[in-house]
XYZ file of C-alpha atoms in Angstrom:
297
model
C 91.496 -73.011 115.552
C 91.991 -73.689 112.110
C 89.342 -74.005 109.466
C 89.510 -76.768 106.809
C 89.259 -75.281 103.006
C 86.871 -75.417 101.211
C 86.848 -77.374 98.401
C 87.705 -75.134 95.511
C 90.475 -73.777 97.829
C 92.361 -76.868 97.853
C 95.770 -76.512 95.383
C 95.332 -78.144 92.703
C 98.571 -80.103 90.676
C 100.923 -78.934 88.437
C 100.426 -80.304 84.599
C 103.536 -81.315 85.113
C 102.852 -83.670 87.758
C 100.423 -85.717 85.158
C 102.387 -88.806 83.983
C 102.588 -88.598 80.262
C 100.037 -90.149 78.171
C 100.831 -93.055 76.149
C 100.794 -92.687 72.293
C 100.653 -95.021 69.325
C 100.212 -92.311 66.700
C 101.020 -89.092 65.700
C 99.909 -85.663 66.148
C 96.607 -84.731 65.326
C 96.943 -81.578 64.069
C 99.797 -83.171 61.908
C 99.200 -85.039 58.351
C 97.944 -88.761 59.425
C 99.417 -91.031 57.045
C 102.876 -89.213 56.902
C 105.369 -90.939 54.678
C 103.488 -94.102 53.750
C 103.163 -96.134 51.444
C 99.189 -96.950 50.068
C 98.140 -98.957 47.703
C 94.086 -98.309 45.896
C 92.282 -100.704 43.963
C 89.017 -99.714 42.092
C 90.060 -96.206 41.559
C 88.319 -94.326 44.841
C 89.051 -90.842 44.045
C 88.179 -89.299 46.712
C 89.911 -91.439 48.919
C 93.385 -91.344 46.869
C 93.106 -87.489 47.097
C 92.707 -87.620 51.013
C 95.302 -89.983 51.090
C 97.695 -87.354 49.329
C 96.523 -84.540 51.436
C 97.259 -86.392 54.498
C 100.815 -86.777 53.594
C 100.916 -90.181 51.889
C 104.570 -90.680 50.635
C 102.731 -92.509 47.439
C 99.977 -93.537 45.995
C 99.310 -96.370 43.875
C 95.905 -96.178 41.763
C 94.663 -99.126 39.786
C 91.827 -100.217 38.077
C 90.807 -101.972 35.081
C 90.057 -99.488 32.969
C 92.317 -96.240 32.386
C 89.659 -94.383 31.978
C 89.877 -91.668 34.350
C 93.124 -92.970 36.288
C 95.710 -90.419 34.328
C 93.514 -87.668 35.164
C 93.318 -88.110 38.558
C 97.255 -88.770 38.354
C 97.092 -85.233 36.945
C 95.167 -83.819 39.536
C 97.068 -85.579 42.625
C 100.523 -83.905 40.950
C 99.033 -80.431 40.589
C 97.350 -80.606 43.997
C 100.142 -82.545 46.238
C 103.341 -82.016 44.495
C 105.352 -84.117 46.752
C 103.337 -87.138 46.334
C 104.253 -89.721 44.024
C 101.384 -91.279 42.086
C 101.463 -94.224 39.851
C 98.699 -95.769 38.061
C 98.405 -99.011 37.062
C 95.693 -100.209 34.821
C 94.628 -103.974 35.455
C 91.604 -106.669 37.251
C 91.564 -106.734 40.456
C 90.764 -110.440 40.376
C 93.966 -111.132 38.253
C 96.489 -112.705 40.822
C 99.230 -112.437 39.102
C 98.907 -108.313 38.400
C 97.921 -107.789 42.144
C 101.666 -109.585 43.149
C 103.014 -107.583 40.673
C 102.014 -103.724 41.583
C 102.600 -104.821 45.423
C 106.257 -106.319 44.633
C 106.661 -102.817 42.719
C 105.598 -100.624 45.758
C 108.118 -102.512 47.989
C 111.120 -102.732 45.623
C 110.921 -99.272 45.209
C 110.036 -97.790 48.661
C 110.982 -100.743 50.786
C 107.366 -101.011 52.240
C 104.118 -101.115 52.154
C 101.413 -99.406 54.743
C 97.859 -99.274 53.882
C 96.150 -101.345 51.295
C 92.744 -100.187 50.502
C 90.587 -102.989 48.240
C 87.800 -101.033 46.505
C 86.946 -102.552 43.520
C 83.894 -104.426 42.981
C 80.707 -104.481 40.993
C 76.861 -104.710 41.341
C 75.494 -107.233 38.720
C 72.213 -107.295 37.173
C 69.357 -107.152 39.867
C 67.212 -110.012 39.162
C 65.002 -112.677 40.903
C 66.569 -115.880 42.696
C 65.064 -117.647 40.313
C 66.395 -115.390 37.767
C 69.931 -115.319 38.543
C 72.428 -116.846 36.010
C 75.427 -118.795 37.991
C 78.257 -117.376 35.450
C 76.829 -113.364 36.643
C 76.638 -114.690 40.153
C 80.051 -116.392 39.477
C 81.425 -112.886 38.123
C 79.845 -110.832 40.498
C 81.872 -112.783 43.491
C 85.133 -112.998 41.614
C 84.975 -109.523 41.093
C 84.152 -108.491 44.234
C 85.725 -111.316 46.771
C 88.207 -113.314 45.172
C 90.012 -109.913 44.504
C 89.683 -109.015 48.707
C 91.433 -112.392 49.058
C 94.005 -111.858 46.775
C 94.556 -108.058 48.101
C 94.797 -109.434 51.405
C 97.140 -112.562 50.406
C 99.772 -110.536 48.752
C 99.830 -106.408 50.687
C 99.307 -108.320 54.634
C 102.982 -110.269 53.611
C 104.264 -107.214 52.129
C 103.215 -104.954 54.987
C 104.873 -107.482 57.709
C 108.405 -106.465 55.691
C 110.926 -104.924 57.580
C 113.326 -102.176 56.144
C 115.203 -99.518 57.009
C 112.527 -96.730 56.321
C 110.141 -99.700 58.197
C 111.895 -101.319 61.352
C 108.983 -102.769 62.346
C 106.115 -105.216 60.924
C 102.870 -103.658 60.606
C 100.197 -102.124 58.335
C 96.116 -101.496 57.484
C 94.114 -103.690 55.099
C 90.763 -102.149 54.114
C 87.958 -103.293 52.113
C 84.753 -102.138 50.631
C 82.072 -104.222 51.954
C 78.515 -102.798 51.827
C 75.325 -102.568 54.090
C 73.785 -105.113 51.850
C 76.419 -107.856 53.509
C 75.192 -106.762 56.903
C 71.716 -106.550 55.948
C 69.350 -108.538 53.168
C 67.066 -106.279 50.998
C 70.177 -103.925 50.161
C 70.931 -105.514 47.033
C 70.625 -108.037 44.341
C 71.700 -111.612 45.878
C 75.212 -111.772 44.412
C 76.427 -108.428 45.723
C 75.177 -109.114 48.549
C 76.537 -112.358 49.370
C 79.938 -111.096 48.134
C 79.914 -107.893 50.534
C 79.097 -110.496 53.492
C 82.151 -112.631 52.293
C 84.202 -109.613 52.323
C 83.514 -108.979 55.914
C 83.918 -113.008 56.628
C 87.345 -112.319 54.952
C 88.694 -109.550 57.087
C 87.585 -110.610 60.204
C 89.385 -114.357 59.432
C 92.263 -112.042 58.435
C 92.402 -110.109 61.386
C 92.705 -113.307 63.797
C 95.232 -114.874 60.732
C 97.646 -112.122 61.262
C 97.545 -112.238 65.022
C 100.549 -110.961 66.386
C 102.042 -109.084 62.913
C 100.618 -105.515 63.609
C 98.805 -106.036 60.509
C 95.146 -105.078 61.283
C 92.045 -105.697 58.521
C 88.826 -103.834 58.857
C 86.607 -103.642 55.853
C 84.092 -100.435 55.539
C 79.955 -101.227 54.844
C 78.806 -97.940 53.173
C 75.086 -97.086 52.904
C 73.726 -95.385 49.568
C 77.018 -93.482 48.069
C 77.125 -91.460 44.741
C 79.447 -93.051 42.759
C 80.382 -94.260 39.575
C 78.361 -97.411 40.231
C 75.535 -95.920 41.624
C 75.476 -93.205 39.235
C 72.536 -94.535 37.015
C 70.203 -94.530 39.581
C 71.188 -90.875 41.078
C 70.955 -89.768 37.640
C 67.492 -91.455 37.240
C 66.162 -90.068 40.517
C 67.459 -86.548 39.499
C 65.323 -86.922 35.932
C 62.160 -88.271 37.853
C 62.609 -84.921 40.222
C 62.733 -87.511 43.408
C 66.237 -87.354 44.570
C 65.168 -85.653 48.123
C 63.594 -89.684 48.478
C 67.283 -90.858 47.612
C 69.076 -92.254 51.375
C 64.729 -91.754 52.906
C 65.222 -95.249 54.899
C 68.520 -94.380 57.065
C 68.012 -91.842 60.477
C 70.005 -88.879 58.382
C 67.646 -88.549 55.671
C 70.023 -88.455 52.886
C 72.929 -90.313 50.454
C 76.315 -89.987 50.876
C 79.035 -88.359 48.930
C 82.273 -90.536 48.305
C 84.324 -87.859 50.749
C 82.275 -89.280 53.781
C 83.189 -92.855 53.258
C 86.797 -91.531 52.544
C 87.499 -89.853 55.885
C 86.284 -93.384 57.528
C 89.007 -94.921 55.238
C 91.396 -92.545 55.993
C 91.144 -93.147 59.829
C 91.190 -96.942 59.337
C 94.351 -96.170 57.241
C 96.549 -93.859 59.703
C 97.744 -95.130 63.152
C 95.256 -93.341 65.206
C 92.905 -96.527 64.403
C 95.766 -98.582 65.597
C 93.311 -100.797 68.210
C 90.637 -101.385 65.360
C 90.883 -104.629 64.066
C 88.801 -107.107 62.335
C 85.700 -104.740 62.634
C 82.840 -103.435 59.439
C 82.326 -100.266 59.772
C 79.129 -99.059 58.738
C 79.051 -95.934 56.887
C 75.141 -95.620 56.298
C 73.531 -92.389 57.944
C 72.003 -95.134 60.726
C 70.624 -97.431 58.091
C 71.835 -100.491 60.062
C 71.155 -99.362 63.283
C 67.475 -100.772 63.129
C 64.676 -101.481 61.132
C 63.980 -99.047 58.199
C 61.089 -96.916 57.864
C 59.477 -93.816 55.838
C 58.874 -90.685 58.060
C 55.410 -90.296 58.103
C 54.409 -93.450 57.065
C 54.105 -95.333 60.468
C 50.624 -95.425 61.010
């Protein structure tokens, strides 16, 4: 009489007997964007340096203001050698110079990857009563006529084929903001141009249906940045900063780097079934309503 084995007796298969998985994307371990081809708008240092570090063939910066643009060309080319970095100093609103640095990136690399539209601008926080139609005006040409025109010009260029390119495809990103998810999260005209951002990439995403051309557009919470800086530095004076970021779950602000990573993984082929989504990057702010620890009852 034979006895039946117990269960952790039983042979077990071979790894080699797994069918292979099925793979969009590269190697993890390996650099994400290898040999592409990425266009910035609104500076975003900290996003142009991961973008180098994870093997970006080159990077175009571009802003309106030179300001600190040849610097950070400085510091890409001491840091990532084999990068190439060009700067190019114009609006982001101004049609004509966003056709211009995208026909540049393709006539001289034959393509175009990963377009990331960051520029934009607050406006002066003021009542609805208070608000003046040419800031609101400003604040949404600025902020969402330049998505429109990012997205009009790099989605054509990315669905070029070549021979370092057989095939169409690429990542649009924009910088949205919490305040278009959510009301209260800034003044009225930043907020109603971060909502039209994410109306913009999402009618993008279905647009380009069948192109391999995805759109996404990232929401971050309280960042330091350039634009925030005044009231960081303000907090700082006061001796308050620990209240700075008190609403979301984590407590705290951000630092650019977090929102960067996100951008990063929207920007390599390992986000290759996200599409037409805003990602919020706000320590849990949006999750739910926000409240003071503490101050509940």
């Amino acid at each position: 009489m034979t006895t039946k084995p117990k269960r952790w007796q039983l042979k077990t298969p071979d790894a080699e007997d797994l069918p292979e998985l099925k793979r969009r994307a590269g190697d993890v371990t390996g650099p994400r964007l290898q040999g592409k081809v990425a266009i910035i708008t609104g500076i975003g240092r900290a996003t142009a340096r991961l973008f180098a570090e994870s093997g970006c063939r080159a990077v175009y910066i571009c802003d309106r203001q030179n300001t600190h643009m040849v610097q950070q060309q400085a510091e890409l080319a001491r840091l990532t050698p084999d990068v190439d970095v060009h700067v190019h100093e114009f609006d982001a609103a101004d049609e004509d110079a966003v056709r211009d640095v995208v026909e540049a990136a393709v006539r001289r690399y034959g393509r175009l990857d990963v377009f990331f539209a960051n520029a934009g601008i607050v406006g002066r926080e003021s009542g609805m009563g208070e608000v003046d139609g040419r800031d609101f005006s400003e604040v949404m040409r600025v902020n969402a006529q330049s998505v429109f025109l990012a997205a009009k010009y790099a989605t054509a260029a990315m669905k070029l084929t070549s021979p370092t390119k057989p095939t169409s495809g690429g990542s649009f990103i924009a910088t949205a903001s919490v305040a278009g998810l959510r009301a209260n999260a800034g003044p009225s005209a930043y907020s109603a141009s971060k909502a039209a951002v994410i109306s913009l990439v999402q009618t993008s995403a279905f647009q380009l249906s069948g192109t391999g051309v995805r759109a996404n557009a990232v929401c971050p919470g309280l960042i330091e940045t350039d634009i925030t800086q005044p009231l960081f530095a303000a907090a700082r004076n006061r001796g308050t900063e620990g209240k700075l970021g008190q609403l979301n779950p984590l407590g705290r602000a951000a630092v650019a780097d977090e929102v960067a990573r996100v951008v990063v993984f929207l920007a390599s082929d390992e986000s290759g079934y996200v599409n037409g989504q805003a990602w919020a990057v706000d320590g849990g702010l949006s999750a739910g309503l926000p409240f003071i620890r503490g101050k509940l009852a």
